[in-house]
mmCIF file of C-alpha atoms in Angstrom:
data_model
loop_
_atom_site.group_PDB
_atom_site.id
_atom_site.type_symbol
_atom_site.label_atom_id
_atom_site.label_comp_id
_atom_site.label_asym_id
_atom_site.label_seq_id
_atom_site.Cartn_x
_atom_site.Cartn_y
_atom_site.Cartn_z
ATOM 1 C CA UNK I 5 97.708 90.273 122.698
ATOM 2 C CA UNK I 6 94.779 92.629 123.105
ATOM 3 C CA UNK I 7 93.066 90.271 125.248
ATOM 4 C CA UNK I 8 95.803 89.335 127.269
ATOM 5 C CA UNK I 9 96.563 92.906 128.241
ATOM 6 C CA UNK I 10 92.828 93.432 128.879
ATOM 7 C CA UNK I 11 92.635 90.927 131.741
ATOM 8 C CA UNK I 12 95.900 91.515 133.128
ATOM 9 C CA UNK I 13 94.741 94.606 134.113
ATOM 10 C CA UNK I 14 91.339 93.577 135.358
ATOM 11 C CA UNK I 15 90.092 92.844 139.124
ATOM 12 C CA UNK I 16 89.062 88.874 139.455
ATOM 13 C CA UNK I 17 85.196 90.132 139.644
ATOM 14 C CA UNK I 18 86.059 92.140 135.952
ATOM 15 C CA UNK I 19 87.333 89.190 134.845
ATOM 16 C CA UNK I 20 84.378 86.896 135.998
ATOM 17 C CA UNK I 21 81.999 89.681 134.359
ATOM 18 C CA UNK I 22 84.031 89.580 131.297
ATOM 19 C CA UNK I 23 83.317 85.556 130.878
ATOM 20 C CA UNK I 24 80.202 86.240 131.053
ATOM 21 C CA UNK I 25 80.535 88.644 128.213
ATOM 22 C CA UNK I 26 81.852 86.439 126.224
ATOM 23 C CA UNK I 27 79.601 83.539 127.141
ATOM 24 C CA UNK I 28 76.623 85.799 126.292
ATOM 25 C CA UNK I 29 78.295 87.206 123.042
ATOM 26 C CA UNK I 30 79.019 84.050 122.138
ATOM 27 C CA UNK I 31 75.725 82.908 122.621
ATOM 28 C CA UNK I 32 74.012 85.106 120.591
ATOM 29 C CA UNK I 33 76.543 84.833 118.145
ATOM 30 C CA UNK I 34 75.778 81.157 117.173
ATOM 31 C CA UNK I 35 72.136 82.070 117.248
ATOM 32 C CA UNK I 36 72.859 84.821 114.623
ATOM 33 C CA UNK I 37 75.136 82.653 112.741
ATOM 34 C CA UNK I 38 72.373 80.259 112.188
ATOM 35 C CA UNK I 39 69.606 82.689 111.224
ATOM 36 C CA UNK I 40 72.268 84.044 108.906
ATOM 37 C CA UNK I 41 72.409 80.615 107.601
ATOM 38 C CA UNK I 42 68.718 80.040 107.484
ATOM 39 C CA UNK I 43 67.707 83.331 106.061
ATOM 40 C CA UNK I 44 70.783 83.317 102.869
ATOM 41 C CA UNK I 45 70.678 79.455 102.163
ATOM 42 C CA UNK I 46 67.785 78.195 103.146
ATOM 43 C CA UNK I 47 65.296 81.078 102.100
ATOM 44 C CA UNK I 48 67.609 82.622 99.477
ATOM 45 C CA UNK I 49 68.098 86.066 101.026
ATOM 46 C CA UNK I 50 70.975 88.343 99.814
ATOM 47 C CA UNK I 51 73.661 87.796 102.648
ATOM 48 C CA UNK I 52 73.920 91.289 103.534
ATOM 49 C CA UNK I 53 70.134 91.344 104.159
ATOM 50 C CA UNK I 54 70.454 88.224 105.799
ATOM 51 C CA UNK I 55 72.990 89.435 108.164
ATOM 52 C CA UNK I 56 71.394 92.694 108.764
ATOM 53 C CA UNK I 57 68.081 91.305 109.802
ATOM 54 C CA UNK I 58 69.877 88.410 112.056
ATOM 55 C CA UNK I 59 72.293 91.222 113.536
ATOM 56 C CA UNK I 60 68.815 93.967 114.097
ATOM 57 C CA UNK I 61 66.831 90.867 116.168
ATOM 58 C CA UNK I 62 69.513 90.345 118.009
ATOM 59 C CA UNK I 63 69.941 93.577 119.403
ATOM 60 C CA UNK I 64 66.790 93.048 121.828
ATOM 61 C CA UNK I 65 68.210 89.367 122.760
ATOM 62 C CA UNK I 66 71.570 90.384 123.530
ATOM 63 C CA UNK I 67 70.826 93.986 125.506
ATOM 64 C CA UNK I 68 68.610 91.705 128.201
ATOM 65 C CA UNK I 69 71.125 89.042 128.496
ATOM 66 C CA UNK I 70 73.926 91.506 129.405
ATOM 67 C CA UNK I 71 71.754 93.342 131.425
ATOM 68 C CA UNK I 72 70.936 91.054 133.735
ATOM 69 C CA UNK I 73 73.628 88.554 133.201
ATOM 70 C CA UNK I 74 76.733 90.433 132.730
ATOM 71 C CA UNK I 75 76.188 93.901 134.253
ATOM 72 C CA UNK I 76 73.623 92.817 137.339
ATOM 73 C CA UNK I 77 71.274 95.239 136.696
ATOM 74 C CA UNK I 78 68.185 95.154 138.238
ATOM 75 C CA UNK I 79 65.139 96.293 136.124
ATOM 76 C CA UNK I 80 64.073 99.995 136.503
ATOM 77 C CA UNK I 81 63.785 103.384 135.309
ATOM 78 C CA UNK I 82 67.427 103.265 133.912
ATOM 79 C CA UNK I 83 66.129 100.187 131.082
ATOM 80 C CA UNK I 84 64.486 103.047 128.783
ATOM 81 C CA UNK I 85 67.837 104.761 128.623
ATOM 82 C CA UNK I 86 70.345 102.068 128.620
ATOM 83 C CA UNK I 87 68.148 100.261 125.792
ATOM 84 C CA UNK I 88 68.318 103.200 123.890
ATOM 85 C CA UNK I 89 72.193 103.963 123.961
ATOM 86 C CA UNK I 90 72.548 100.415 123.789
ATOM 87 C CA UNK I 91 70.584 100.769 120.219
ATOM 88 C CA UNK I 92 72.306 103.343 119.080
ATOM 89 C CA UNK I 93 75.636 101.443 119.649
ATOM 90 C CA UNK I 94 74.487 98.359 118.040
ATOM 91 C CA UNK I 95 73.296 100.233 114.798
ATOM 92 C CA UNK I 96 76.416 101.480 114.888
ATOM 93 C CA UNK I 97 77.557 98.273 114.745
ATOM 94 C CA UNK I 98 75.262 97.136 112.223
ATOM 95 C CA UNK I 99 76.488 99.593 109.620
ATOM 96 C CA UNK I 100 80.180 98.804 110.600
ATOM 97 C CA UNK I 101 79.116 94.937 110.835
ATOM 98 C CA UNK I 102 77.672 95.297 107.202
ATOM 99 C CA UNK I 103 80.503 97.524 105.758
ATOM 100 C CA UNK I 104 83.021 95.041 106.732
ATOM 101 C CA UNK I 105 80.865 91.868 105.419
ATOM 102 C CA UNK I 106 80.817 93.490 102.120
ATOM 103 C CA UNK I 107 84.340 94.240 102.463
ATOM 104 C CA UNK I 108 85.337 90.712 103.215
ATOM 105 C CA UNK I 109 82.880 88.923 101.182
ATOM 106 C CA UNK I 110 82.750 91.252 98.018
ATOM 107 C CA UNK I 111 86.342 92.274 97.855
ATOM 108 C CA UNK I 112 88.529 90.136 100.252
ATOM 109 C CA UNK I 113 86.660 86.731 98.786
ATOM 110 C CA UNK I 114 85.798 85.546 102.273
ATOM 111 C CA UNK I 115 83.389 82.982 102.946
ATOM 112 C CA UNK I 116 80.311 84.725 104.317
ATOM 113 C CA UNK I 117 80.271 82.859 107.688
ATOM 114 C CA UNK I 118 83.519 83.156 108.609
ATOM 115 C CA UNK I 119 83.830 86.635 107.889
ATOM 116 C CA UNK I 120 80.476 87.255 110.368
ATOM 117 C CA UNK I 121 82.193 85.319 112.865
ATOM 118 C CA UNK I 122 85.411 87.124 112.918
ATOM 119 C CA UNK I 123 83.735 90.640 112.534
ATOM 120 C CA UNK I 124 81.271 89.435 115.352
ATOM 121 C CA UNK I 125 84.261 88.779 117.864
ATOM 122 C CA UNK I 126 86.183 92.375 116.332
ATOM 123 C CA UNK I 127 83.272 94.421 117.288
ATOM 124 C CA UNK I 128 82.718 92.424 120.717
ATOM 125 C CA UNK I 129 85.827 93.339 121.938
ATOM 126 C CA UNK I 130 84.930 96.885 121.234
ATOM 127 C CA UNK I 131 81.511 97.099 122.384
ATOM 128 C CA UNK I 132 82.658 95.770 125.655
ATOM 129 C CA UNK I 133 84.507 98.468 126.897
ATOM 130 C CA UNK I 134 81.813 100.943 125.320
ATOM 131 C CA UNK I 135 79.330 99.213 127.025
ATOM 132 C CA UNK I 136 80.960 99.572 130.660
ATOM 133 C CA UNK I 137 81.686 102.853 129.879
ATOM 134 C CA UNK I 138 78.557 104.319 128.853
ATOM 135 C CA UNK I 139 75.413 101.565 128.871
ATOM 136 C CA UNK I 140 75.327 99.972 132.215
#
């Protein structure tokens, strides 16, 4: 429903920028999902470090692909500033992303990936708007 509202009320170039949201997010989502993977079942990490690590490198990734993929920025003076507020957000995220994992995981009995991916899209929705508001 949330969604659905969202575009409804969106231009047909918000909307287009929006896909591309998603196709980055999503994206980078499968590439953390399989580090995630890697990290806790392959190499034995905890999954919250797991996560956490995956989630930190993919700050970098995911900033450059919206930048100049979603929001059409060209480079400039503005990438010092917008990469910081855009790092602030997403260690925002990181503790929420981590607090719910644990959450879901610990408590709620989740499997580990599919709680990641459903937190993942949760907080996308979110740090769109925050990120046309206040990053780029």
């Amino acid at each position: 429903m949330m969604i659905s509202t969202m575009l409804a009320t969106m231009s047909l170039q918000e909307i287009f920028r929006f896909f591309r949201f998603a196709v980055v997010g999503g994206s980078v989502m499968v590439l953390h999902l399989f580090f995630v993977y890697v990290l806790h079942e392959l190499l034995g990490w905890w999954y919250l470090v797991a996560t956490t690590f995956s989630y930190a490198c993919s700050i970098v990734v995911t900033f450059f692909l919206q930048k100049f993929l979603v929001w059409n920025r060209t480079p400039g003076i503005a990438v010092k500033r917008q990469f910081c507020i855009f790092s602030i957000l997403s260690c925002a995220c990181l503790v929420l992303n981590a607090g719910l994992m644990y959450v879901c995981v610990d408590i709620l009995i989740m499997q580990y990936l599919v709680a990641q991916a459903g937190i993942v899209i949760l907080m996308s929705l979110i740090t769109y708007s925050v990120n046309m508001k206040f990053v780029f």
